[in-house]
PDB file of C-alpha atoms in Angstrom:
ATOM      1  CA  GLN A   5       0.019  -0.004  -0.023  1.00 52.00           C
ATOM      2  CA  ASP A   6       2.894   2.359   0.724  1.00 66.00           C
ATOM      3  CA  LYS A   7       4.287   1.765  -2.730  1.00 73.00           C
ATOM      4  CA  ALA A   8       0.909   2.498  -4.294  1.00 72.00           C
ATOM      5  CA  HIS A   9       0.749   5.811  -2.502  1.00 73.00           C
ATOM      6  CA  ASP A  10       4.268   6.605  -3.601  1.00 80.00           C
ATOM      7  CA  ASP A  11       3.411   5.982  -7.259  1.00 81.00           C
ATOM      8  CA  PHE A  12       0.176   7.950  -6.879  1.00 79.00           C
ATOM      9  CA  PHE A  13       2.096  11.084  -5.764  1.00 84.00           C
ATOM     10  CA  LYS A  14       5.161  10.747  -8.020  1.00 87.00           C
ATOM     11  CA  GLU A  15       3.333  12.301 -11.003  1.00 85.00           C
ATOM     12  CA  ILE A  16       1.743  15.011  -8.896  1.00 89.00           C
ATOM     13  CA  ALA A  17       4.993  16.001  -7.141  1.00 90.00           C
ATOM     14  CA  GLU A  18       6.688  16.317 -10.514  1.00 91.00           C
ATOM     15  CA  GLU A  19       4.001  18.603 -11.839  1.00 92.00           C
ATOM     16  CA  TYR A  20       4.072  20.837  -8.864  1.00 93.00           C
ATOM     17  CA  ARG A  21       7.902  21.070  -8.651  1.00 92.00           C
ATOM     18  CA  GLY A  22       8.889  24.580  -7.478  1.00 93.00           C
ATOM     19  CA  LYS A  23       5.410  25.263  -6.138  1.00 93.00           C
ATOM     20  CA  MET A  24       5.260  22.913  -3.204  1.00 92.00           C
ATOM     21  CA  ILE A  25       7.503  20.614  -1.193  1.00 91.00           C
ATOM     22  CA  PHE A  26       6.107  17.113  -0.937  1.00 90.00           C
ATOM     23  CA  MET A  27       6.961  15.164   2.158  1.00 86.00           C
ATOM     24  CA  LYS A  28       6.095  11.646   3.327  1.00 83.00           C
ATOM     25  CA  LEU A  29       5.593  11.159   7.006  1.00 80.00           C
ATOM     26  CA  GLY A  30       5.650   7.726   8.741  1.00 77.00           C
ATOM     27  CA  LYS A  31       4.272   6.235  11.946  1.00 73.00           C
ATOM     28  CA  THR A  32       6.853   8.100  14.055  1.00 75.00           C
ATOM     29  CA  GLU A  33       5.167  11.419  13.018  1.00 77.00           C
ATOM     30  CA  GLU A  34       1.640  10.186  13.796  1.00 72.00           C
ATOM     31  CA  TYR A  35       1.368  12.861  16.464  1.00 72.00           C
ATOM     32  CA  MET A  36       1.089  15.365  13.640  1.00 74.00           C
ATOM     33  CA  LEU A  37      -2.266  13.999  12.486  1.00 73.00           C
ATOM     34  CA  LYS A  38      -4.156  16.001  15.116  1.00 69.00           C
ATOM     35  CA  ASP A  39      -2.878  19.241  13.601  1.00 72.00           C
ATOM     36  CA  PHE A  40      -5.065  18.435  10.519  1.00 75.00           C
ATOM     37  CA  GLY A  41      -7.921  16.978  12.562  1.00 66.00           C
ATOM     38  CA  PHE A  42      -7.051  13.395  11.203  1.00 70.00           C
ATOM     39  CA  GLY A  43      -7.444  10.279  13.275  1.00 65.00           C
ATOM     40  CA  ALA A  44      -5.259   7.781  11.331  1.00 70.00           C
ATOM     41  CA  PHE A  45      -3.007   7.270   8.372  1.00 71.00           C
ATOM     42  CA  PRO A  46      -3.044   7.425   5.362  1.00 73.00           C
ATOM     43  CA  ALA A  47      -3.827  11.121   5.114  1.00 79.00           C
ATOM     44  CA  LEU A  48      -3.079  14.099   2.892  1.00 84.00           C
ATOM     45  CA  GLY A  49      -2.698  17.672   3.921  1.00 88.00           C
ATOM     46  CA  ILE A  50      -0.943  20.905   3.401  1.00 89.00           C
ATOM     47  CA  ALA A  51       0.974  22.963   5.997  1.00 89.00           C
ATOM     48  CA  ASP A  52       1.807  26.563   4.839  1.00 89.00           C
ATOM     49  CA  SER A  53       5.041  26.665   6.911  1.00 86.00           C
ATOM     50  CA  PHE A  54       7.186  24.614   9.254  1.00 82.00           C
ATOM     51  CA  GLY A  55       6.444  26.856  12.215  1.00 75.00           C
ATOM     52  CA  PHE A  56       4.324  26.174  15.268  1.00 65.00           C
ATOM     53  CA  ASP A  57       1.785  28.692  13.989  1.00 70.00           C
ATOM     54  CA  ALA A  58       1.437  27.023  10.575  1.00 80.00           C
ATOM     55  CA  LYS A  59      -2.060  26.820   9.093  1.00 84.00           C
ATOM     56  CA  HIS A  60      -3.187  23.395   8.067  1.00 85.00           C
ATOM     57  CA  PHE A  61      -5.419  22.290   5.222  1.00 89.00           C
ATOM     58  CA  ALA A  62      -6.839  18.723   5.272  1.00 85.00           C
ATOM     59  CA  TYR A  63      -7.813  16.672   2.280  1.00 85.00           C
ATOM     60  CA  SER A  64      -8.395  13.025   3.187  1.00 66.00           C
ATOM     61  CA  SER A  65      -7.922  10.382   5.836  1.00 52.00           C
ATOM     62  CA  ALA A  66      -9.044   7.332   3.896  1.00 53.00           C
ATOM     63  CA  ASN A  67      -7.376   4.201   2.561  1.00 53.00           C
ATOM     64  CA  GLU A  68      -7.735   5.601  -0.975  1.00 58.00           C
ATOM     65  CA  PHE A  69      -7.751   9.236  -1.973  1.00 64.00           C
ATOM     66  CA  PRO A  70     -11.246  10.080  -3.250  1.00 62.00           C
ATOM     67  CA  GLY A  71     -11.429  11.298  -6.879  1.00 68.00           C
ATOM     68  CA  GLY A  72      -7.993  10.105  -7.819  1.00 79.00           C
ATOM     69  CA  THR A  73      -5.129  12.225  -9.207  1.00 84.00           C
ATOM     70  CA  GLU A  74      -7.301  14.974 -10.679  1.00 87.00           C
ATOM     71  CA  ALA A  75      -9.195  15.534  -7.388  1.00 87.00           C
ATOM     72  CA  VAL A  76      -5.907  15.898  -5.447  1.00 89.00           C
ATOM     73  CA  LYS A  77      -4.633  18.356  -8.079  1.00 91.00           C
ATOM     74  CA  GLU A  78      -7.858  20.358  -7.667  1.00 91.00           C
ATOM     75  CA  PHE A  79      -7.269  20.418  -3.929  1.00 91.00           C
ATOM     76  CA  LEU A  80      -3.646  21.681  -4.516  1.00 93.00           C
ATOM     77  CA  ASN A  81      -4.748  24.254  -6.998  1.00 94.00           C
ATOM     78  CA  LYS A  82      -7.372  25.646  -4.660  1.00 94.00           C
ATOM     79  CA  TYR A  83      -4.729  26.000  -1.971  1.00 94.00           C
ATOM     80  CA  LEU A  84      -2.377  27.892  -4.380  1.00 95.00           C
ATOM     81  CA  ALA A  85      -5.302  30.199  -5.326  1.00 95.00           C
ATOM     82  CA  LYS A  86      -6.004  30.836  -1.592  1.00 94.00           C
ATOM     83  CA  GLU A  87      -9.573  29.373  -1.914  1.00 94.00           C
ATOM     84  CA  LEU A  88      -9.203  26.837   0.989  1.00 90.00           C
ATOM     85  CA  SER A  89     -10.174  27.329   4.663  1.00 88.00           C
ATOM     86  CA  PRO A  90      -7.747  26.075   7.281  1.00 85.00           C
ATOM     87  CA  THR A  91      -8.373  22.906   9.231  1.00 83.00           C
ATOM     88  CA  TYR A  92      -7.773  23.068  12.946  1.00 83.00           C
ATOM     89  CA  LYS A  93      -6.339  20.396  15.195  1.00 82.00           C
ATOM     90  CA  SER A  94      -8.874  18.492  17.245  1.00 83.00           C
ATOM     91  CA  GLU A  95      -8.921  15.343  19.261  1.00 86.00           C
ATOM     92  CA  GLN A  96     -11.612  12.861  18.329  1.00 86.00           C
ATOM     93  CA  ALA A  97     -14.860  13.578  20.115  1.00 90.00           C
ATOM     94  CA  PRO A  98     -15.811  11.097  22.910  1.00 92.00           C
ATOM     95  CA  LYS A  99     -18.067   8.362  21.531  1.00 90.00           C
ATOM     96  CA  GLU A 100     -19.950   7.907  24.741  1.00 92.00           C
ATOM     97  CA  GLU A 101     -22.775  10.352  25.697  1.00 92.00           C
ATOM     98  CA  HIS A 102     -21.948  12.807  28.396  1.00 93.00           C
ATOM     99  CA  LYS A 103     -23.365  11.821  31.751  1.00 93.00           C
ATOM    100  CA  LYS A 104     -24.894  14.585  33.911  1.00 91.00           C
ATOM    101  CA  GLY A 105     -22.999  15.121  37.174  1.00 94.00           C
ATOM    102  CA  THR A 106     -19.620  14.628  35.449  1.00 97.00           C
ATOM    103  CA  VAL A 107     -17.224  16.942  33.794  1.00 97.00           C
ATOM    104  CA  LYS A 108     -17.796  17.018  30.009  1.00 97.00           C
ATOM    105  CA  THR A 109     -14.790  16.468  27.784  1.00 97.00           C
ATOM    106  CA  VAL A 110     -14.801  18.931  24.887  1.00 96.00           C
ATOM    107  CA  VAL A 111     -12.685  18.951  21.727  1.00 94.00           C
ATOM    108  CA  PHE A 112     -12.318  21.744  19.172  1.00 92.00           C
ATOM    109  CA  SER A 113     -14.977  20.291  16.965  1.00 90.00           C
ATOM    110  CA  THR A 114     -17.530  20.293  19.781  1.00 94.00           C
ATOM    111  CA  ILE A 115     -16.830  23.668  21.406  1.00 96.00           C
ATOM    112  CA  LYS A 116     -19.660  25.510  19.607  1.00 94.00           C
ATOM    113  CA  GLU A 117     -22.351  22.932  20.370  1.00 94.00           C
ATOM    114  CA  THR A 118     -21.281  22.809  24.022  1.00 94.00           C
ATOM    115  CA  ILE A 119     -21.506  26.581  24.579  1.00 95.00           C
ATOM    116  CA  ALA A 120     -24.290  27.336  22.114  1.00 94.00           C
ATOM    117  CA  SER A 121     -27.136  27.332  24.749  1.00 89.00           C
ATOM    118  CA  GLY A 122     -27.401  27.428  28.527  1.00 92.00           C
ATOM    119  CA  THR A 123     -24.425  28.167  30.696  1.00 95.00           C
ATOM    120  CA  SER A 124     -21.063  26.298  30.879  1.00 96.00           C
ATOM    121  CA  LEU A 125     -17.960  26.655  33.000  1.00 97.00           C
ATOM    122  CA  LEU A 126     -15.386  25.613  30.404  1.00 97.00           C
ATOM    123  CA  VAL A 127     -11.869  25.102  31.728  1.00 97.00           C
ATOM    124  CA  LEU A 128      -8.901  25.305  29.399  1.00 96.00           C
ATOM    125  CA  TYR A 129      -5.949  23.256  30.592  1.00 95.00           C
ATOM    126  CA  LYS A 130      -2.706  21.522  29.650  1.00 93.00           C
ATOM    127  CA  SER A 131      -2.503  17.915  30.873  1.00 92.00           C
ATOM    128  CA  TRP A 132       1.054  18.340  32.187  1.00 92.00           C
ATOM    129  CA  ALA A 133       0.349  21.493  34.337  1.00 92.00           C
ATOM    130  CA  LYS A 134       1.154  21.094  37.984  1.00 91.00           C
ATOM    131  CA  SER A 135      -2.274  21.945  39.299  1.00 95.00           C
ATOM    132  CA  VAL A 136      -4.264  19.802  36.877  1.00 95.00           C
ATOM    133  CA  ASP A 137      -4.998  16.950  39.315  1.00 96.00           C
ATOM    134  CA  LYS A 138      -6.118  19.337  41.994  1.00 96.00           C
ATOM    135  CA  VAL A 139      -8.333  21.305  39.680  1.00 97.00           C
ATOM    136  CA  SER A 140      -9.784  18.132  38.193  1.00 97.00           C
ATOM    137  CA  GLY A 141     -10.755  16.995  41.700  1.00 97.00           C
ATOM    138  CA  VAL A 142     -12.531  20.321  42.350  1.00 97.00           C
ATOM    139  CA  LEU A 143     -14.382  20.252  39.030  1.00 97.00           C
ATOM    140  CA  ASP A 144     -15.541  16.599  39.637  1.00 97.00           C
ATOM    141  CA  LYS A 145     -17.040  17.469  42.971  1.00 97.00           C
ATOM    142  CA  VAL A 146     -18.767  20.604  41.717  1.00 96.00           C
ATOM    143  CA  ALA A 147     -20.167  18.851  38.674  1.00 97.00           C
ATOM    144  CA  GLU A 148     -21.526  16.081  40.905  1.00 96.00           C
ATOM    145  CA  ALA A 149     -23.158  18.578  43.318  1.00 95.00           C
ATOM    146  CA  LEU A 150     -24.832  20.468  40.410  1.00 95.00           C
ATOM    147  CA  GLU A 151     -26.057  17.312  38.624  1.00 93.00           C
ATOM    148  CA  GLY A 152     -29.672  18.386  38.885  1.00 92.00           C
ATOM    149  CA  ILE A 153     -29.253  21.694  36.969  1.00 92.00           C
ATOM    150  CA  ASP A 154     -30.064  20.879  33.424  1.00 87.00           C
ATOM    151  CA  SER A 155     -29.119  24.304  31.918  1.00 90.00           C
ATOM    152  CA  PHE A 156     -25.555  24.194  33.416  1.00 95.00           C
ATOM    153  CA  THR A 157     -22.535  22.208  32.440  1.00 95.00           C
ATOM    154  CA  ILE A 158     -18.957  21.951  33.664  1.00 97.00           C
ATOM    155  CA  ALA A 159     -16.548  21.122  30.764  1.00 97.00           C
ATOM    156  CA  LYS A 160     -12.805  20.902  29.973  1.00 97.00           C
ATOM    157  CA  LEU A 161     -10.677  21.360  26.891  1.00 97.00           C
ATOM    158  CA  GLU A 162      -7.112  20.122  26.549  1.00 95.00           C
ATOM    159  CA  THR A 163      -5.359  22.990  24.783  1.00 92.00           C
ATOM    160  CA  THR A 164      -2.185  21.194  23.592  1.00 87.00           C
ATOM    161  CA  LYS A 165      -4.319  18.795  21.558  1.00 87.00           C
ATOM    162  CA  ASN A 166      -7.048  21.084  20.299  1.00 89.00           C
ATOM    163  CA  HIS A 167      -7.168  24.482  18.579  1.00 87.00           C
ATOM    164  CA  VAL A 168      -8.418  27.192  20.879  1.00 90.00           C
ATOM    165  CA  PRO A 169     -10.135  29.972  18.922  1.00 89.00           C
ATOM    166  CA  GLU A 170      -9.193  33.432  20.226  1.00 87.00           C
ATOM    167  CA  ASP A 171     -12.526  34.958  19.151  1.00 90.00           C
ATOM    168  CA  THR A 172     -14.342  32.472  21.342  1.00 95.00           C
ATOM    169  CA  PHE A 173     -12.002  32.797  24.384  1.00 95.00           C
ATOM    170  CA  PRO A 174     -11.020  36.456  24.805  1.00 93.00           C
ATOM    171  CA  GLU A 175      -7.963  37.492  26.898  1.00 92.00           C
ATOM    172  CA  MET A 176      -6.454  34.014  26.371  1.00 87.00           C
ATOM    173  CA  ASP A 177      -2.816  33.854  27.404  1.00 87.00           C
ATOM    174  CA  GLU A 178      -0.881  31.125  25.615  1.00 79.00           C
ATOM    175  CA  ASP A 179       1.973  31.402  28.098  1.00 81.00           C
ATOM    176  CA  ASP A 180      -0.323  30.758  31.015  1.00 86.00           C
ATOM    177  CA  PHE A 181       0.220  27.028  31.864  1.00 88.00           C
ATOM    178  CA  GLU A 182      -2.291  26.685  34.654  1.00 94.00           C
ATOM    179  CA  PRO A 183      -5.994  25.801  34.028  1.00 96.00           C
ATOM    180  CA  VAL A 184      -8.195  28.837  33.266  1.00 97.00           C
ATOM    181  CA  GLY A 185     -11.929  28.975  33.540  1.00 97.00           C
ATOM    182  CA  TYR A 186     -14.361  30.738  31.129  1.00 98.00           C
ATOM    183  CA  LEU A 187     -17.965  31.175  31.828  1.00 98.00           C
ATOM    184  CA  CYS A 188     -19.950  30.739  28.646  1.00 97.00           C
ATOM    185  CA  THR A 189     -23.573  31.786  28.243  1.00 96.00           C
ATOM    186  CA  ASP A 190     -25.468  31.244  25.031  1.00 95.00           C
ATOM    187  CA  GLY A 191     -22.318  31.111  22.921  1.00 95.00           C
ATOM    188  CA  VAL A 192     -20.466  34.117  24.573  1.00 96.00           C
ATOM    189  CA  CYS A 193     -17.550  33.282  26.855  1.00 97.00           C
ATOM    190  CA  LYS A 194     -16.088  35.546  29.522  1.00 97.00           C
ATOM    191  CA  LYS A 195     -12.729  34.829  31.235  1.00 97.00           C
ATOM    192  CA  TRP A 196     -12.904  34.131  34.903  1.00 97.00           C
ATOM    193  CA  GLY A 197      -9.361  33.126  35.711  1.00 96.00           C
ATOM    194  CA  HIS A 198      -7.420  30.340  37.485  1.00 96.00           C
ATOM    195  CA  ILE A 199      -9.638  27.778  39.184  1.00 96.00           C
ATOM    196  CA  PRO A 200      -9.590  28.255  43.036  1.00 95.00           C
ATOM    197  CA  GLY A 201     -10.892  25.780  45.692  1.00 95.00           C
ATOM    198  CA  GLN A 202     -14.239  24.159  45.728  1.00 95.00           C
ATOM    199  CA  LYS A 203     -15.913  26.665  48.016  1.00 95.00           C
ATOM    200  CA  GLU A 204     -14.778  29.583  45.879  1.00 96.00           C
ATOM    201  CA  VAL A 205     -16.095  27.924  42.650  1.00 97.00           C
ATOM    202  CA  PHE A 206     -19.514  27.445  44.289  1.00 95.00           C
ATOM    203  CA  LYS A 207     -19.570  31.124  45.371  1.00 95.00           C
ATOM    204  CA  TYR A 208     -18.575  32.297  41.943  1.00 96.00           C
ATOM    205  CA  LEU A 209     -21.179  30.106  40.197  1.00 96.00           C
ATOM    206  CA  ALA A 210     -23.942  31.076  42.666  1.00 94.00           C
ATOM    207  CA  LYS A 211     -23.246  34.776  41.946  1.00 95.00           C
ATOM    208  CA  GLN A 212     -22.904  34.489  38.212  1.00 95.00           C
ATOM    209  CA  VAL A 213     -25.348  31.792  37.265  1.00 94.00           C
ATOM    210  CA  PRO A 214     -29.042  32.236  38.356  1.00 92.00           C
ATOM    211  CA  ALA A 215     -29.876  28.599  37.910  1.00 90.00           C
ATOM    212  CA  VAL A 216     -27.062  27.574  40.283  1.00 89.00           C
ATOM    213  CA  LYS A 217     -28.184  30.150  42.877  1.00 85.00           C
ATOM    214  CA  ALA A 218     -31.709  28.854  42.593  1.00 79.00           C
ATOM    215  CA  GLY A 219     -30.568  25.239  42.778  1.00 72.00           C
ATOM    216  CA  ARG A 220     -32.508  24.141  39.710  1.00 64.00           C
TER     217      ARG A 220
END
């Protein structure tokens, strides 16, 4: 199968010589799949640079590339003509349905649907941050206590594995390594700050979220 893919792209690479650099990545670079929103090899995508802030454009993540050579060329031509929209990195969305009374795991592709209606305390975090375990414990207890409030959700987003849109999360500091909470109501998010202890979280939510204050 690898040879088939090599032969498939040999003609294309020759035609686009001087316009693009073609690279083949193997299993050791599988971590890069998430930058394109892919889940598995084989896959085809374009990165507009080698930098950390590179924009990514995804084509396919199937055993065979749909449409054959001409379809791939059309994809490349659209990129060169600046007619493509970037694809943002995202983990795969959890397959199991979220259970009330627990912290909801959000990925980039599910951010909008999570915050679209009602109110959510959405925590942005990096899995290796020192305070993650402590904050996770606080969130678990608060989520359990507020299980009966249907219009309120506590959720979390791992920011090293998912794109974080700045227009959705204002005042976001990429150099802040500790978990940061945003209170989102009907699609609009407002930064709260670092997550304190359990009592402080309850006080904040009771003040900011009428349903929490009312207990229903």
